[in-house]
PDB file of C-alpha atoms in Angstrom:
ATOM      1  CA  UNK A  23      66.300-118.650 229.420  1.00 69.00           C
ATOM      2  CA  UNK A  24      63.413-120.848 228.277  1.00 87.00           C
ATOM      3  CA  UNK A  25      61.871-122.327 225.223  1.00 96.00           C
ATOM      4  CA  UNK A  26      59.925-120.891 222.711  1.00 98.00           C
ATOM      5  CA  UNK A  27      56.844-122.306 222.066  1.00 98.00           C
ATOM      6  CA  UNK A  28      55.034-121.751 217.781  1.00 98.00           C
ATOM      7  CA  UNK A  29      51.404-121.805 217.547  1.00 98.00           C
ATOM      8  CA  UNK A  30      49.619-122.434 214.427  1.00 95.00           C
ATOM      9  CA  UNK A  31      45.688-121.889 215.442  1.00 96.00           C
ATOM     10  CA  UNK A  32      42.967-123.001 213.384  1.00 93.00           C
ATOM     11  CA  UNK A  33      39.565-123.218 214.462  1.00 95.00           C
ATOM     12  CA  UNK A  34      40.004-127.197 214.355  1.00 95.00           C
ATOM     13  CA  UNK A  35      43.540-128.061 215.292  1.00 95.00           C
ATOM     14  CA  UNK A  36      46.213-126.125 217.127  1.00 97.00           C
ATOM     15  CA  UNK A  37      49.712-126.779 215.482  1.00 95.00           C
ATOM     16  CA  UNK A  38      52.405-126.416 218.097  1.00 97.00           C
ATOM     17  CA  UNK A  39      56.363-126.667 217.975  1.00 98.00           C
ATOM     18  CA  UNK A  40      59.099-126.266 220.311  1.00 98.00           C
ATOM     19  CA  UNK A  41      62.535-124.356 220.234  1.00 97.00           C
ATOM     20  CA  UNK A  42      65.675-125.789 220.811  1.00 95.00           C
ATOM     21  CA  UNK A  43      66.983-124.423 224.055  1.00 91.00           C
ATOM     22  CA  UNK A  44      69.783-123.001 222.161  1.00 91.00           C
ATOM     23  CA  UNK A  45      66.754-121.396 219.866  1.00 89.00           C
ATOM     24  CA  UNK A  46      68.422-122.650 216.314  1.00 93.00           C
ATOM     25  CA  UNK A  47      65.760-124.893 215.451  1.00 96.00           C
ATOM     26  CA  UNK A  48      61.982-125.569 215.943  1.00 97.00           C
ATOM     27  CA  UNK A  49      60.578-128.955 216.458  1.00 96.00           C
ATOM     28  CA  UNK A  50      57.223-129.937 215.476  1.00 95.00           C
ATOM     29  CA  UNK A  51      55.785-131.795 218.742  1.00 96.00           C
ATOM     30  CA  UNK A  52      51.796-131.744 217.352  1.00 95.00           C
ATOM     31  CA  UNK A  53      48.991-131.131 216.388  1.00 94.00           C
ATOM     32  CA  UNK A  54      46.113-130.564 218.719  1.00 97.00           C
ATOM     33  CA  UNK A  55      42.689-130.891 217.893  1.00 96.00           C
ATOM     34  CA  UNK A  56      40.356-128.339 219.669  1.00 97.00           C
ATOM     35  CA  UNK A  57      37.717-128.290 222.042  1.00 97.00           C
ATOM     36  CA  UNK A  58      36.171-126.336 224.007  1.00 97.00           C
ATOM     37  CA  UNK A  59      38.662-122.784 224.025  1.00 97.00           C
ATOM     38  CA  UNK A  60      38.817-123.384 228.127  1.00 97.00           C
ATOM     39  CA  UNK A  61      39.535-126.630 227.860  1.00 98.00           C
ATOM     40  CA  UNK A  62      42.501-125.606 224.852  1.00 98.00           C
ATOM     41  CA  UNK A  63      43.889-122.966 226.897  1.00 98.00           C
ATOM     42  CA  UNK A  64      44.060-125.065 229.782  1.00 98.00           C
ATOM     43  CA  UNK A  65      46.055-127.863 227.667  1.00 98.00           C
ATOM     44  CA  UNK A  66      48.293-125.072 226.332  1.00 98.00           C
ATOM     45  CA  UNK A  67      49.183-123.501 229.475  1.00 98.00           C
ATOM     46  CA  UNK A  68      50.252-127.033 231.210  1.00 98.00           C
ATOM     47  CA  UNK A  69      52.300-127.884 228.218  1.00 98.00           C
ATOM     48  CA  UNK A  70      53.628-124.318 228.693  1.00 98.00           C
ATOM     49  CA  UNK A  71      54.655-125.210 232.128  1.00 97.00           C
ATOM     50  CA  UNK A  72      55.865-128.603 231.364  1.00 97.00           C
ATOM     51  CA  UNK A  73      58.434-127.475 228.425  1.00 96.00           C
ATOM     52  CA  UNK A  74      59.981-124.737 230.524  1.00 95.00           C
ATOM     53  CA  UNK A  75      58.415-122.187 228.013  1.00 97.00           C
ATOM     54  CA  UNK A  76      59.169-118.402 228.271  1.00 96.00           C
ATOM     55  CA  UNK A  77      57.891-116.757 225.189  1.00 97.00           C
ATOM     56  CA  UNK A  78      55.050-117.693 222.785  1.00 98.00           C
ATOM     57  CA  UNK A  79      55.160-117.086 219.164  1.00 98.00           C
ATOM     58  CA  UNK A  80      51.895-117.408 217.346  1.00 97.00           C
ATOM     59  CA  UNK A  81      51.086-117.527 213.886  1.00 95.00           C
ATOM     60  CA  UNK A  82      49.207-114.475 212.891  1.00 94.00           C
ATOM     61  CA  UNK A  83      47.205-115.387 209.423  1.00 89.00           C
ATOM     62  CA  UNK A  84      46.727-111.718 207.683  1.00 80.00           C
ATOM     63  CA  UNK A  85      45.284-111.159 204.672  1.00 76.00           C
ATOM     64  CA  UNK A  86      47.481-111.318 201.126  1.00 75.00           C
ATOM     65  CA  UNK A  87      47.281-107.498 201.262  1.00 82.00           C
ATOM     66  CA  UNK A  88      48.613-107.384 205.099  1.00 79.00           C
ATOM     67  CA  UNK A  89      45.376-106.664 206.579  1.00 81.00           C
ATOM     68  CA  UNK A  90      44.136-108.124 209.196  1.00 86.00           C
ATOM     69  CA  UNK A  91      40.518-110.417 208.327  1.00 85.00           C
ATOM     70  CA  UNK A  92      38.556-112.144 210.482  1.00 91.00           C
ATOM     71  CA  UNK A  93      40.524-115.111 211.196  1.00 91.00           C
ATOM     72  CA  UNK A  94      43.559-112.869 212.522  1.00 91.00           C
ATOM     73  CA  UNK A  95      40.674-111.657 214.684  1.00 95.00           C
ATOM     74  CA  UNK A  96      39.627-114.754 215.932  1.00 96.00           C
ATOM     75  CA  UNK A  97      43.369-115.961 216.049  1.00 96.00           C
ATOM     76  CA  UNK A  98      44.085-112.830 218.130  1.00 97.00           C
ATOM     77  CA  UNK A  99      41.406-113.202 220.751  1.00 97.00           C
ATOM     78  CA  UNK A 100      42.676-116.340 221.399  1.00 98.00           C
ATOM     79  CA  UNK A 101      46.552-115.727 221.820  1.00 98.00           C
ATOM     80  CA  UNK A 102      45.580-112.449 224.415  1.00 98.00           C
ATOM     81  CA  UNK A 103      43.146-115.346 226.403  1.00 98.00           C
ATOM     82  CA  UNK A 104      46.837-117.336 226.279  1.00 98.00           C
ATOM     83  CA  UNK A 105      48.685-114.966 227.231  1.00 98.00           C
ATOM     84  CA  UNK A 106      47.080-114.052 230.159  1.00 98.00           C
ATOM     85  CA  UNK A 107      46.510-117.297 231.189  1.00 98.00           C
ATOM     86  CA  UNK A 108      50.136-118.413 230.922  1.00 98.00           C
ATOM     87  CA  UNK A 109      51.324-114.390 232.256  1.00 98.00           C
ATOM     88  CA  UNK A 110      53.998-115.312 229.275  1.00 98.00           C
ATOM     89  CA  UNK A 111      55.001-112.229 226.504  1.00 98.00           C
ATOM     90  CA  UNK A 112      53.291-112.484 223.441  1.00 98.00           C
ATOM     91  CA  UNK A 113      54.695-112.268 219.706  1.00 97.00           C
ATOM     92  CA  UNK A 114      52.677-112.268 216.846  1.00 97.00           C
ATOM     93  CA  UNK A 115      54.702-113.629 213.283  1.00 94.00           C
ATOM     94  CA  UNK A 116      53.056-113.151 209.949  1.00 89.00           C
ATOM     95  CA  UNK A 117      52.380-116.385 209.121  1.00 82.00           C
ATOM     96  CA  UNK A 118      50.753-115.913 205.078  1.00 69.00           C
ATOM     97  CA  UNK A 119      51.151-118.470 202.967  1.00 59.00           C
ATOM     98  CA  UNK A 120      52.719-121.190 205.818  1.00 62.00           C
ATOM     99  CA  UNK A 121      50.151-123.474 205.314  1.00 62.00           C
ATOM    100  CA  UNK A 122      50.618-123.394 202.289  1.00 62.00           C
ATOM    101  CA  UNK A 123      54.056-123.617 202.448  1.00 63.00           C
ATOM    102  CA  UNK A 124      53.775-127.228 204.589  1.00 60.00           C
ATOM    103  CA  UNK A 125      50.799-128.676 202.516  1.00 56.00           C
ATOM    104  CA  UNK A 126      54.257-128.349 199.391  1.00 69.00           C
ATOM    105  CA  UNK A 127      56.747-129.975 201.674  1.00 66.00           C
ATOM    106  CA  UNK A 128      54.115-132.956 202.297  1.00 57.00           C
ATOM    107  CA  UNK A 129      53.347-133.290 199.098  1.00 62.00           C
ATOM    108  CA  UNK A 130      57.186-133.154 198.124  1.00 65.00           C
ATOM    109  CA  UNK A 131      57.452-135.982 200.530  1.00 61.00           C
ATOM    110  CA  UNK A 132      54.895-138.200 198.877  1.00 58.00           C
ATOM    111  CA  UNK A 133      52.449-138.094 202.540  1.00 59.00           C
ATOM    112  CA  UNK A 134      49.260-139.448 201.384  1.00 60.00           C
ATOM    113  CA  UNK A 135      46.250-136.545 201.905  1.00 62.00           C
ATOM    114  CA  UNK A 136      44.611-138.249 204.701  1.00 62.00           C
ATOM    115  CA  UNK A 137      48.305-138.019 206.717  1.00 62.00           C
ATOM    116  CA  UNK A 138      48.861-134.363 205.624  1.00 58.00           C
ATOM    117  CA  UNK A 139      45.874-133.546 206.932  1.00 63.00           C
ATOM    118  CA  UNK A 140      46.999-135.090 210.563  1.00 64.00           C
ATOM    119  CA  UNK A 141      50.403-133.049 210.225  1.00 76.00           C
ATOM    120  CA  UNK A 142      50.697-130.249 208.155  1.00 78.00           C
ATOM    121  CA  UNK A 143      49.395-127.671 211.295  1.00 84.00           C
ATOM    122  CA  UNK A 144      52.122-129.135 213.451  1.00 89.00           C
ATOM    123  CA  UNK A 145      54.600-128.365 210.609  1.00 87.00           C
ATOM    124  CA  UNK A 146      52.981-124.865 209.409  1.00 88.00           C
ATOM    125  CA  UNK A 147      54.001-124.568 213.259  1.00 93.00           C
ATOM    126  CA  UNK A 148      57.425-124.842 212.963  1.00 93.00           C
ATOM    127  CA  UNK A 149      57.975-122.284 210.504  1.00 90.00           C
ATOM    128  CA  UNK A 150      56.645-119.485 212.325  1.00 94.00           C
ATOM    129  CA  UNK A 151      58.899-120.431 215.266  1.00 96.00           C
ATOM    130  CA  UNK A 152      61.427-120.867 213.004  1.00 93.00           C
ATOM    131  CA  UNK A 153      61.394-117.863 211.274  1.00 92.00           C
ATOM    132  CA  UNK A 154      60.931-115.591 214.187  1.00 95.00           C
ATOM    133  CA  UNK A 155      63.849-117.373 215.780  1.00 95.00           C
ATOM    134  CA  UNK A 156      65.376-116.770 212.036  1.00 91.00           C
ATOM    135  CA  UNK A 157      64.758-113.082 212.450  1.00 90.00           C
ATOM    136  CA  UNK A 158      66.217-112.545 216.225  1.00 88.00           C
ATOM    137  CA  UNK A 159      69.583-114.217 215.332  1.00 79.00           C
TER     138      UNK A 159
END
C-alpha cells in the first residue's frame, strides 16, 4: 500500500503533506505556489508518482454552515482535473477552520507574519491528512 498524499488548495499556493507509510502521521513537505492549473497538475501528478502515492486527500473548504460556496467549487474542479490525471481515488475532508487552525499554531510558535505566510498552507495540509488518517484508524 502507498502513501497518502493532503492537499490544501488555494488559488495562490497549494499546501501539500505526505503520510507516513505506516499512515500514523502526516508530514508537511510544502507549499507550492501556483501557476498555470496545467502546469500545477502536471507538478502534482509527478510528485504523485515520485512518493509512491495511492490515495489523495484534499482539503474541501465548505462554508461555516456546511454548504458548499464557491471556493469548494473551484477547489472541486480542480481535485476531479487531479484525479483523472493521476487515475488515483479521490477523498474529499472538511477542512473549515484549518487555516485557521495553522495561522494559531504559528503564531503560538512566535513565526514572524512574513514566514507564516510561506508555511501555514503546507501545515493547514497536514491536518487534513491527518485527520482523515485520524478517522480511518
Amino acid at each position: 500500500m502507498g502513501r497518502l498524499i493532503g492537499l490544501d488548495v488555494g488559488d495562490k499556493r497549494i499546501g501539500i503533506a505526505l503520510s507516513d507509510l505506516l499512515m500514523f502521521t502526516a508530514q508537511g513537505i510544502e507549499t507550492y505556489n501556483r501557476k498555470e492549473e496545467p502546469q500545477d497538475i502536471t507538478y502534482l501528478v509527478d510528485f504523485i508518482q515520485k512518493n509512491d502515492v495511492d490515495r489523495i486527500v484534499c482539503g474541501l473548504p465548505k462554508n461555516m454552515n456546511g454548504s458548499i460556496g464557491e471556493q469548494a467549487e473551484k477547489v472541486q474542479a480542480f481535485a476531479e482535473e487531479l484525479k483523472k490525471a493521476a487515475g488515483l481515488p479521490l477523498i474529499y475532508w472538511d477542512e473549515r477552520l484549518t487555516t485557521k487552525s495553522a495561522h494559531q499554531t504559528l503564531l503560538e510558535a512566535d513565526m514572524s507574519r512574513k514566514k507564516r505566510k510561506a508555511v501555514v498552507d503546507k501545515i493547514a495540509a497536514v491536518y487534513i491528512l491527518q485527520g482523515y488518517m485520524d478517522s480511518i484508524r
